mmCIF file of C-alpha atoms in Angstrom:
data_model
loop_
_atom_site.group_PDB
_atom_site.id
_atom_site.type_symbol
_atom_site.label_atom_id
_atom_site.label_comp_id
_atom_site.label_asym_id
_atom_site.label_seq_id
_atom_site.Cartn_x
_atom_site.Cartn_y
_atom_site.Cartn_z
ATOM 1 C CA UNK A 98 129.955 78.189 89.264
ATOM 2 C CA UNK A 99 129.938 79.645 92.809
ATOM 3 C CA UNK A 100 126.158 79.336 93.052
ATOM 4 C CA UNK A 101 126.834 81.173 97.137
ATOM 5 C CA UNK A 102 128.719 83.795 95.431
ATOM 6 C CA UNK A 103 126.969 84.622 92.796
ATOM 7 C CA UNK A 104 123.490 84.727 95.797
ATOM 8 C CA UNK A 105 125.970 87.440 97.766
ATOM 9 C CA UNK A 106 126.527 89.308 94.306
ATOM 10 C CA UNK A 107 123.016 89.628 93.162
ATOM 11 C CA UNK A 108 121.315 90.886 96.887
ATOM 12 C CA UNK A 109 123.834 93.558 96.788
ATOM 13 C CA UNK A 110 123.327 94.325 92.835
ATOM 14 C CA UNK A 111 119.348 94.563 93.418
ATOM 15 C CA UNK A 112 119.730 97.014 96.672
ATOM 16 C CA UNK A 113 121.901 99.360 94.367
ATOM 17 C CA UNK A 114 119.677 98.851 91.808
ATOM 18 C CA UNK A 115 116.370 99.668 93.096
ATOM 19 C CA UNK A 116 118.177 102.257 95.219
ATOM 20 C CA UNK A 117 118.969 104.382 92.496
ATOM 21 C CA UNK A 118 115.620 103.305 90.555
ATOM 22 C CA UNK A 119 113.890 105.221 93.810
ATOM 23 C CA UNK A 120 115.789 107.979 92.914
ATOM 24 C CA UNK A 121 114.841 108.312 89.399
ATOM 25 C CA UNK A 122 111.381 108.017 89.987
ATOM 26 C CA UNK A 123 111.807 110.630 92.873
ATOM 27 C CA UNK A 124 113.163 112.693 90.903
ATOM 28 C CA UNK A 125 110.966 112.708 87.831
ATOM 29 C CA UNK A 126 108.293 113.343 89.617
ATOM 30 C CA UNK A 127 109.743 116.547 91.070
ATOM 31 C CA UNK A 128 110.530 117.833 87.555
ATOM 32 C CA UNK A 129 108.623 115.535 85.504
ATOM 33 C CA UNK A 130 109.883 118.001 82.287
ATOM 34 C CA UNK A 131 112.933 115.574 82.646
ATOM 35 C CA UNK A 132 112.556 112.912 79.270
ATOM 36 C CA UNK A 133 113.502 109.516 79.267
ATOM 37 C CA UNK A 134 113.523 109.299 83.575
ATOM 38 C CA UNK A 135 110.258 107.398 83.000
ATOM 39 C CA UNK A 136 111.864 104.630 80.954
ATOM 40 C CA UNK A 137 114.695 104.800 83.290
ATOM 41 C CA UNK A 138 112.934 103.879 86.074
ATOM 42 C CA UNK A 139 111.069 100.829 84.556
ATOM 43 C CA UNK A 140 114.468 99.529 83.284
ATOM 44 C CA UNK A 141 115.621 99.656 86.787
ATOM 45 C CA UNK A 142 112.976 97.796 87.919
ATOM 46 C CA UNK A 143 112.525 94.832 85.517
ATOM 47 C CA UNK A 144 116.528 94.937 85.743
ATOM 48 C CA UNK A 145 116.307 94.668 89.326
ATOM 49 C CA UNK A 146 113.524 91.653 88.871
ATOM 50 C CA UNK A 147 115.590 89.841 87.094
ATOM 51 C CA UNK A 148 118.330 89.899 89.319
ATOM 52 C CA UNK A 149 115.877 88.854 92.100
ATOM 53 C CA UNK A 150 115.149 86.213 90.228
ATOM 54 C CA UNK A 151 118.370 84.856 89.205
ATOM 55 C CA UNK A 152 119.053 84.760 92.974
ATOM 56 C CA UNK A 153 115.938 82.790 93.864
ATOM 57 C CA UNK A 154 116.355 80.663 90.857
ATOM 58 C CA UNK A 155 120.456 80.073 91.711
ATOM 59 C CA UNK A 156 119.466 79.171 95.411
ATOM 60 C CA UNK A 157 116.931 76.796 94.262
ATOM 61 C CA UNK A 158 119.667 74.622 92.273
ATOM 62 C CA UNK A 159 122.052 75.283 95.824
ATOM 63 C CA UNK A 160 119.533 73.859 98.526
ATOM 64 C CA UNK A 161 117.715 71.890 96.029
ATOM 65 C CA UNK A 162 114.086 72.992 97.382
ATOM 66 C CA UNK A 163 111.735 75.550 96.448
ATOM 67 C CA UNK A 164 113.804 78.992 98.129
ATOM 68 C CA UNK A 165 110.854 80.206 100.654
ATOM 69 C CA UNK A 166 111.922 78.460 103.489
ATOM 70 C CA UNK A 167 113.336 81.172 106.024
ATOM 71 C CA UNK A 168 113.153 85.488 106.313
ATOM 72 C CA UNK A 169 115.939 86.070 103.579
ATOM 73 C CA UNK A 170 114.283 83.362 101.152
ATOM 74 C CA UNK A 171 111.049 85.129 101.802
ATOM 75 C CA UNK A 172 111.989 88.608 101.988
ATOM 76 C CA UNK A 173 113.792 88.225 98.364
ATOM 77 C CA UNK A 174 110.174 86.639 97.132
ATOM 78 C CA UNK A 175 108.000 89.140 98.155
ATOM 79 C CA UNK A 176 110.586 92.114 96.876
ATOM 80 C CA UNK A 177 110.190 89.668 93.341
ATOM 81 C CA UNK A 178 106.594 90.133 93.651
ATOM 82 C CA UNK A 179 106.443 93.848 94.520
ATOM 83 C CA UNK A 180 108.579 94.578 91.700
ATOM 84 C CA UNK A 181 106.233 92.330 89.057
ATOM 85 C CA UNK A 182 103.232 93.918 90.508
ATOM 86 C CA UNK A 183 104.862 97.410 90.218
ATOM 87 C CA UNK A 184 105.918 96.640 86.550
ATOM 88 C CA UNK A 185 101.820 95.629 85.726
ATOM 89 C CA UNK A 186 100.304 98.478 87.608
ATOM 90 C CA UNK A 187 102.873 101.018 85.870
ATOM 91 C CA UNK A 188 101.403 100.137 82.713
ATOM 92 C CA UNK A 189 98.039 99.624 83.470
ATOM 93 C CA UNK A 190 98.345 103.441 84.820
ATOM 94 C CA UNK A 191 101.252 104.740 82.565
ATOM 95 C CA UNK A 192 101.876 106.855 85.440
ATOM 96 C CA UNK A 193 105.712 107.440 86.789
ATOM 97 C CA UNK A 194 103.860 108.155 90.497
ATOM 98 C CA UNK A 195 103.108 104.329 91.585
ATOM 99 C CA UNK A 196 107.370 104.113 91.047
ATOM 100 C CA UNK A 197 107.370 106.591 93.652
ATOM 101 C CA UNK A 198 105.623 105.054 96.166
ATOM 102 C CA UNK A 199 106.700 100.746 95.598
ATOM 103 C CA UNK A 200 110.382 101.788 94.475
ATOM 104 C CA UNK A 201 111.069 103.177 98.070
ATOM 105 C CA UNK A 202 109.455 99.533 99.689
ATOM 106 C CA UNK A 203 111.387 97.096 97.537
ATOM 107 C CA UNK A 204 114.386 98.952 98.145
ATOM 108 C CA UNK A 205 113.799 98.428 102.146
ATOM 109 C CA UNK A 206 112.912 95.440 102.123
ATOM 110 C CA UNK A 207 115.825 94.635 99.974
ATOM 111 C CA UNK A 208 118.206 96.104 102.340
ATOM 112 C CA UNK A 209 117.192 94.918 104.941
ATOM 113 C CA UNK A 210 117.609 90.954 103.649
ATOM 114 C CA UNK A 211 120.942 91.891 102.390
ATOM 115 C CA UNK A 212 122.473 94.354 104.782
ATOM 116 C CA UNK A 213 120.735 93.790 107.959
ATOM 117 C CA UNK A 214 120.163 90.229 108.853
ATOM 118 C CA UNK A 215 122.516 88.168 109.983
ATOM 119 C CA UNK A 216 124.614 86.143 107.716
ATOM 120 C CA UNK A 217 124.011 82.989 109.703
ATOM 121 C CA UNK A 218 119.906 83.840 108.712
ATOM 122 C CA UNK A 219 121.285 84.448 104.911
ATOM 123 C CA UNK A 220 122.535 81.013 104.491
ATOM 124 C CA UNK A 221 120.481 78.156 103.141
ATOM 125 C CA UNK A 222 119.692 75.258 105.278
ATOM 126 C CA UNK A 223 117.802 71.918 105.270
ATOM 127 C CA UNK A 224 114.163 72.036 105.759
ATOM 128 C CA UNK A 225 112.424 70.613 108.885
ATOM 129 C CA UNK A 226 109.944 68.146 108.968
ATOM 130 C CA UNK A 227 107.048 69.739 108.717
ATOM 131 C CA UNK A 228 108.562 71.721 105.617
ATOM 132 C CA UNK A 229 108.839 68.791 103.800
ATOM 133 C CA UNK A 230 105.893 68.962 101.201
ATOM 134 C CA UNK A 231 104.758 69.776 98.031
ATOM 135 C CA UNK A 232 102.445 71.951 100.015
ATOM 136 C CA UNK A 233 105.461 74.730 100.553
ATOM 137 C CA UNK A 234 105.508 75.686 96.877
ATOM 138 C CA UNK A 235 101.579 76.425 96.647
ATOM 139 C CA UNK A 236 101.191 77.407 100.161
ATOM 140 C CA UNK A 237 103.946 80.003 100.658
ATOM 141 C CA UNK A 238 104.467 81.509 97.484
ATOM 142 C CA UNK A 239 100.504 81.964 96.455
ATOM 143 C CA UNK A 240 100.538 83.819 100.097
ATOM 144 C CA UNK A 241 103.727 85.563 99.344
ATOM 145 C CA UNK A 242 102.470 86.832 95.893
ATOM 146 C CA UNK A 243 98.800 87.920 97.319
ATOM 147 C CA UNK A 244 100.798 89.954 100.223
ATOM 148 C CA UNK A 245 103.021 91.817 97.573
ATOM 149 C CA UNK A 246 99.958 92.017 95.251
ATOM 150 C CA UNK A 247 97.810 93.901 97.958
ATOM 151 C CA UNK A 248 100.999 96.100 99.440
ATOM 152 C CA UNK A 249 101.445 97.757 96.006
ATOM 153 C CA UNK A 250 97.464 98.335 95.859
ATOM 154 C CA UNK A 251 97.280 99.439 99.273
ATOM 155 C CA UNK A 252 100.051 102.091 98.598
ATOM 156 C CA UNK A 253 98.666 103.477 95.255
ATOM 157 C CA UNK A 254 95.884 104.109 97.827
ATOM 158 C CA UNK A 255 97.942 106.020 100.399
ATOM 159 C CA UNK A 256 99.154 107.749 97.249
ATOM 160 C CA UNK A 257 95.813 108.951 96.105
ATOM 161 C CA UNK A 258 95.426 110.330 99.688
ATOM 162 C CA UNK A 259 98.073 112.542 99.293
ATOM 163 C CA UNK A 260 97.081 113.389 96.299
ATOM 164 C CA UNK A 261 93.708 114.311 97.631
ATOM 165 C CA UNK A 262 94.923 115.559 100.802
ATOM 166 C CA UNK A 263 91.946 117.985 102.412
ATOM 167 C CA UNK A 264 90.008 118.416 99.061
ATOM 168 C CA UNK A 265 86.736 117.288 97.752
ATOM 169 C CA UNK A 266 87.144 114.729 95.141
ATOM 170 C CA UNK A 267 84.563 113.714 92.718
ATOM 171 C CA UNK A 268 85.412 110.272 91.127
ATOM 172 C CA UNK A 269 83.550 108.925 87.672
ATOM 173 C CA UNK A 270 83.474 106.068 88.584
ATOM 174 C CA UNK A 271 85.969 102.668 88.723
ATOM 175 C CA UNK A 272 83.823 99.978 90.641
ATOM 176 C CA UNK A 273 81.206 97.577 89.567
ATOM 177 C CA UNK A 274 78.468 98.792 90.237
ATOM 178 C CA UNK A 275 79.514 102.059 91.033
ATOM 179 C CA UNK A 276 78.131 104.236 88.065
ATOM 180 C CA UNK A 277 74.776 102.609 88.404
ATOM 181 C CA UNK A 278 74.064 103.064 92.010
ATOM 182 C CA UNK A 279 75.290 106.764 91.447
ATOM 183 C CA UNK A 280 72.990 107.291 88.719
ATOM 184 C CA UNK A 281 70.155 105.768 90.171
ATOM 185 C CA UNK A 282 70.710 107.796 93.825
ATOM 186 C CA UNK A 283 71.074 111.172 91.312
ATOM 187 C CA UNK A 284 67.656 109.737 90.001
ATOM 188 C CA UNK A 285 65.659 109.332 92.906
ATOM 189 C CA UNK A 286 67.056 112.601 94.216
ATOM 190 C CA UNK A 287 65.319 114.474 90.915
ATOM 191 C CA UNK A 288 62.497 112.645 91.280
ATOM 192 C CA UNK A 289 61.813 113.389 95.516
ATOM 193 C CA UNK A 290 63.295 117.102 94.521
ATOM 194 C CA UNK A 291 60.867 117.236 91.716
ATOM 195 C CA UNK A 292 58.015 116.437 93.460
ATOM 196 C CA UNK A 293 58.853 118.391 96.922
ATOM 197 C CA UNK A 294 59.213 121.407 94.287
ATOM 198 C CA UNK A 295 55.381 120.334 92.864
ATOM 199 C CA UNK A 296 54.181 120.268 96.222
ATOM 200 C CA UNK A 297 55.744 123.101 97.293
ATOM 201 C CA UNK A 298 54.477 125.355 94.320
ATOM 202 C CA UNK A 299 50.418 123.935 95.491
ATOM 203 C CA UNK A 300 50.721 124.418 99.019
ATOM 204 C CA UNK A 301 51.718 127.939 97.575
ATOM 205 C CA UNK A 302 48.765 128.752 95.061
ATOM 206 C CA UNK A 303 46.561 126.974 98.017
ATOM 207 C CA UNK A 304 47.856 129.773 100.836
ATOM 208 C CA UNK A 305 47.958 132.715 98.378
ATOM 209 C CA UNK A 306 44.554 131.855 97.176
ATOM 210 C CA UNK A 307 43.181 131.515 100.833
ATOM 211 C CA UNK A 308 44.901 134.882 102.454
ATOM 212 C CA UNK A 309 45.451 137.030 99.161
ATOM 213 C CA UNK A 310 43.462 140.619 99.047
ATOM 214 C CA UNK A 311 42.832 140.095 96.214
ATOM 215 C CA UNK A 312 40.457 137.177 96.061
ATOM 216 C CA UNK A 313 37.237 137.899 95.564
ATOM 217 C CA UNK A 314 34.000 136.186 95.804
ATOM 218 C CA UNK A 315 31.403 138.270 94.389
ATOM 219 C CA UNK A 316 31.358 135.829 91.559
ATOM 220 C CA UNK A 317 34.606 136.875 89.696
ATOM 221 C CA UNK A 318 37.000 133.832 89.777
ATOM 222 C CA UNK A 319 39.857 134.076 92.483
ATOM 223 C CA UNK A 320 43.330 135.266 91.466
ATOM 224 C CA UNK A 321 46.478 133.943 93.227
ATOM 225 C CA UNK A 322 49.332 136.041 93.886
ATOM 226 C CA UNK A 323 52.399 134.172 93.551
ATOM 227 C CA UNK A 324 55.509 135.288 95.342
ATOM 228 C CA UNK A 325 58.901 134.494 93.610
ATOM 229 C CA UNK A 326 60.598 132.537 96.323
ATOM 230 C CA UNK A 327 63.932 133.875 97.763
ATOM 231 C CA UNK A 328 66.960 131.373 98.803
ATOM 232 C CA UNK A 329 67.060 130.779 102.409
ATOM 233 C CA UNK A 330 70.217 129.083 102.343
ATOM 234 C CA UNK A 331 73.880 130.014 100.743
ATOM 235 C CA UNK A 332 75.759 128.031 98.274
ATOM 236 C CA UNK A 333 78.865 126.547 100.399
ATOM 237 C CA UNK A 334 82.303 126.725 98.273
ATOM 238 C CA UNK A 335 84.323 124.001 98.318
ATOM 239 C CA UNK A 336 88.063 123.292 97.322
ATOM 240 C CA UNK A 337 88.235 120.927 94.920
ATOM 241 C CA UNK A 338 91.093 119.468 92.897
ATOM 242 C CA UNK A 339 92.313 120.890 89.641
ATOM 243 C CA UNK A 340 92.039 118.723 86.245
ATOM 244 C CA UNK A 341 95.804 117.638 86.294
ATOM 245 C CA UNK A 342 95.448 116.103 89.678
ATOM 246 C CA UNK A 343 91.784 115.074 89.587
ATOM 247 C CA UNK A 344 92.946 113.046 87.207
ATOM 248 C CA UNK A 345 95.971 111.576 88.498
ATOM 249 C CA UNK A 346 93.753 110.661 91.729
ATOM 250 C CA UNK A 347 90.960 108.884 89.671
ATOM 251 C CA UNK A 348 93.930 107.096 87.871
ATOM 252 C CA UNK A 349 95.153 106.158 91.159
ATOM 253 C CA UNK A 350 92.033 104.999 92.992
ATOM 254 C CA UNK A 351 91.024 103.051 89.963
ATOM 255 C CA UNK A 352 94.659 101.017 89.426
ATOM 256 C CA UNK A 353 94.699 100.601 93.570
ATOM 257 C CA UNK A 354 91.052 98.932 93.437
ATOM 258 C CA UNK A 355 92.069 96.757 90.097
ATOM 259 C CA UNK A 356 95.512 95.327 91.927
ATOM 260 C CA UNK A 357 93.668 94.455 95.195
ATOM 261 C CA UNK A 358 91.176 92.700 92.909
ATOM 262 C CA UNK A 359 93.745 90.598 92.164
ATOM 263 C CA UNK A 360 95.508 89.804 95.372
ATOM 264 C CA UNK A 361 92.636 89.115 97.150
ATOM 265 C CA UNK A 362 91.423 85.842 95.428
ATOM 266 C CA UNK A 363 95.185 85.120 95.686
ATOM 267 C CA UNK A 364 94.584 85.303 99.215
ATOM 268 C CA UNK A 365 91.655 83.463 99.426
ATOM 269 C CA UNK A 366 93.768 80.380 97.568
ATOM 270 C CA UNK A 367 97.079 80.540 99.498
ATOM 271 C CA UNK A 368 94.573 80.909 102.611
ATOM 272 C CA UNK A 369 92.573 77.468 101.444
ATOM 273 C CA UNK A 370 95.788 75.883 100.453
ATOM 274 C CA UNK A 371 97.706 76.318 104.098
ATOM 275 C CA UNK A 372 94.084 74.884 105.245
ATOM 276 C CA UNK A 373 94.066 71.893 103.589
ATOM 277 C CA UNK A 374 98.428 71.368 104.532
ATOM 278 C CA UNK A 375 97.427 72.094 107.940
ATOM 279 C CA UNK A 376 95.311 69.354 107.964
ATOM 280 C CA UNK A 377 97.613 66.710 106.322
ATOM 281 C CA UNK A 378 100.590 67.924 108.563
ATOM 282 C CA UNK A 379 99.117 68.796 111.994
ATOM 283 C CA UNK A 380 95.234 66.700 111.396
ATOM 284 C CA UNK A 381 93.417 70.197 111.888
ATOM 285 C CA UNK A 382 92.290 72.534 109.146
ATOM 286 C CA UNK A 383 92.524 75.601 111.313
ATOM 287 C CA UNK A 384 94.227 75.475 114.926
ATOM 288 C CA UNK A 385 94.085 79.538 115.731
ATOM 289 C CA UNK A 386 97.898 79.986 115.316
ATOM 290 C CA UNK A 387 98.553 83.839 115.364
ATOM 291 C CA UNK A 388 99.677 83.786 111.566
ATOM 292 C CA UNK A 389 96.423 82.054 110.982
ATOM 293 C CA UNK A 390 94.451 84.266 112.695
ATOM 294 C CA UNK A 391 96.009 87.756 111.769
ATOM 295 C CA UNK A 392 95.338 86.231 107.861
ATOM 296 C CA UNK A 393 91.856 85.888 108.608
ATOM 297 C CA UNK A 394 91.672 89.348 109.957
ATOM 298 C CA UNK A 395 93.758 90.314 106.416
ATOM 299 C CA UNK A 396 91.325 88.462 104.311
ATOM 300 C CA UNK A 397 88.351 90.056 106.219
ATOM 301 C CA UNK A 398 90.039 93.608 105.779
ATOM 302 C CA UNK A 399 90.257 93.615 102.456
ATOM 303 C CA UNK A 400 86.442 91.931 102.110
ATOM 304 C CA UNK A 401 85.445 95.219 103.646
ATOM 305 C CA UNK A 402 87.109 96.923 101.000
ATOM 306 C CA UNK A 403 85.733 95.216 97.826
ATOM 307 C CA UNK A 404 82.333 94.799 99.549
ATOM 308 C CA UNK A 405 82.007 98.281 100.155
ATOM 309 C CA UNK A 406 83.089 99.394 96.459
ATOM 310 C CA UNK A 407 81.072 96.665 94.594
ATOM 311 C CA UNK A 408 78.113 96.618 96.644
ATOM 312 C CA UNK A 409 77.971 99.722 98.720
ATOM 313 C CA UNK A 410 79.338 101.825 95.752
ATOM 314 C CA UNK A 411 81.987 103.416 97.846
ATOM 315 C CA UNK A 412 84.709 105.618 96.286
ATOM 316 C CA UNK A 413 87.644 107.869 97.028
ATOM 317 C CA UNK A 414 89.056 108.602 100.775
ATOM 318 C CA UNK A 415 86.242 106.455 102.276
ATOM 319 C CA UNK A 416 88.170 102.992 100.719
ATOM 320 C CA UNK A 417 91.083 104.309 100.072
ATOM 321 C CA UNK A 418 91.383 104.569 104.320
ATOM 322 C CA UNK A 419 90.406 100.839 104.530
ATOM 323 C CA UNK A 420 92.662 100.008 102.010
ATOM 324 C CA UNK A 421 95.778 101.734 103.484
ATOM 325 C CA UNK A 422 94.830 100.404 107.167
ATOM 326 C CA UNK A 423 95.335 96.875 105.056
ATOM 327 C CA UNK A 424 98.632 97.483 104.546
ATOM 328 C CA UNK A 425 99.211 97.610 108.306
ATOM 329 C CA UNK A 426 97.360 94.683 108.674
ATOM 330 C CA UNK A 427 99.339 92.629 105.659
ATOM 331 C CA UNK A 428 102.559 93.825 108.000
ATOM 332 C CA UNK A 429 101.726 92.267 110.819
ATOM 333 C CA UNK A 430 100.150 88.932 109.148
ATOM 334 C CA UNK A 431 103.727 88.640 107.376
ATOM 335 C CA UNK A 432 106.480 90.197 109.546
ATOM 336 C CA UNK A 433 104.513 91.023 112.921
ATOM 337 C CA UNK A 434 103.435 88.091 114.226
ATOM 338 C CA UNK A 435 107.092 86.769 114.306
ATOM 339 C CA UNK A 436 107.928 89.304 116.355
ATOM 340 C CA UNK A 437 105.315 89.390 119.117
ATOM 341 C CA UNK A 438 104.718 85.669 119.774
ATOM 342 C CA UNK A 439 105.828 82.269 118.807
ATOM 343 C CA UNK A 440 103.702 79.915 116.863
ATOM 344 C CA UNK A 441 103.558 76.924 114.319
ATOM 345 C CA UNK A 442 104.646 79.451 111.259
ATOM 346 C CA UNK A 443 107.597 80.411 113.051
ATOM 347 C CA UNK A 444 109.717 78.097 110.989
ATOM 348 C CA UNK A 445 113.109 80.320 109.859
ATOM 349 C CA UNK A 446 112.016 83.273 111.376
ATOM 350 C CA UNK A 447 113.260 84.991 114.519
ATOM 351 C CA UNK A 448 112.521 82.523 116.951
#
């Protein structure tokens, strides 16, 4: 078998594929009345996932090493990943709309591997040196898996700002932590309105009793006049969302904060893993290479973002931002910091 062939065959097969999986999913969700485009479009993608990873899989036998190595190996990998990710957060959700938003980036990302690089940068070729390990495997792909794990969550949190574009959005609640901290703010809210309102009704009786006419003291007990009070301030209305989308954004935030759940302690182990291959290779656990740096700055990013929903209780646009300025960040940690300088990750890239 024509293992180089059959690579050339199955790039092309996946673009087409996931190209017209992006348009099934764009168009059910303009006329979402349509049946069966649903299951169409998560055919398309586990079709198009398997044919990602027959290529990986068919390279692997060709070069004879784990198929990570250079920007074609890589791009393939994380487009594999995006498309597994998509395929779990689909049916965690059962919603058609996260096809709509990861179908358009595998599809770019595919096309660009097979239609845009060069074919000298398509071609397998022997590692170097310092690729030589059993380090590349747990390294690379644990990185590449946690990048395409936190891209789809970081887009199903662009999505639910669109969804929620310039309207107030009241969540239920999706966080640890969350539902408690709300209900014991709305507690201590009664409680301080409660007893502002007691006070308030005292100080009343207290002033109408001092300055009403009608207090006497000729030894008839006081009476206090009691004025109903009258609002000083008008209830504000605010657009909110209607029940179809309210829900579709609480689906949203809630899958977005689940999937970067999980690519985060990926993160955290491809992170510790290139650590501890740094130091074998290069005798230095962390040198400050750009790609090491800008995954620091990734890993601190997305912190934020948990921190702030576990502890600080946060939910909605306030995350949902931080989460979708991560998916700038992941960018420029994977694809970036090729571009704008040269460092010791720069094996098989551009320079």
């Amino acid at each position: 078998m024509d293992l180089v062939r059959l690579q050339n065959s199955l790039d092309n097969i996946s673009f087409a594929i996931l190209f017209a999986t992006m348009l099934i999913y764009w168009v059910g969700a303009a006329f979402p009345r349509i049946p069966y485009l649903s299951v169409l479009g998560s055919t398309g993608m586990v079709t198009a996932n398997l044919c990602i990873a027959t290529l990986l899989g068919a390279r692997w036998l060709e070069a004879g090493y784990f198929p990570i190595s250079n920007l074609y190996e890589s791009l393939f990998f994380l487009t594999w990943g995006l498309t597994t990710i998509h395929l779990i957060a689909e049916n965690m959700s059962g919603s058609r709309l996260v096809g709509v938003f990861t179908s358009p980036l595998a599809m770019g990302i595919t096309a660009f591997a097979a239609l845009t690089l060069p074919s000298g940068m398509q071609l397998s070729e022997p590692l170097v040196p310092a690729l030589k390990s059993n380090w590349l495997m747990m390294h690379v792909s644990v990185m590449m898996l946690s990048y395409a794990t936190l891209m789809v969550g970081s887009l199903l949190a662009i999505a639910f700002l669109i969804v929620t574009s310039g309207q107030k959005v009241e969540l239920s609640g999706s966080s640890f932590g969350t539902r408690s901290y709300r209900n014991n703010h709305s507690v201590k809210l009664s409680k301080n309105l409660q007893l502002q309102t007691e006070g308030a009704s005292l100080n009343q009786i207290e002033d109408n009793h001092q300055s009403s006419p009608l207090s006497t003291t000729n030894g008839h007990r006081p009476t206090a006049v009691l004025e109903m009070a009258r609002p000083t301030q008008a209830v504000e209305t605010e657009v909110t969302l209607s029940p179809q989308r309210l829900s579709i954004a609480q689906t949203l935030d809630n899958i977005s904060y689940r999937i970067i759940g999980l690519g985060f302690p990926l993160l955290t182990i491809g992170i510790i893993a290139g650590a501890v291959w740094a130091n074998e290779a290069w005798g230095s656990y962390w040198s400050w290479d750009p790609k090491e740096t800008w995954a620091l700055i990734t890993w601190l990013v997305f912190a934020a973002y948990l921190h702030a929903r576990i502890t600080r209780g946060w939910q909605g646009r306030r995350p949902a931002i931080l989460a979708a300025t991560g998916f700038v960040v992941v960018w420029v940690c994977y694809l970036g910091v090729n571009l704008l300088g040269k460092g010791l990750h720069s094996y098989g890239w551009f320079f």
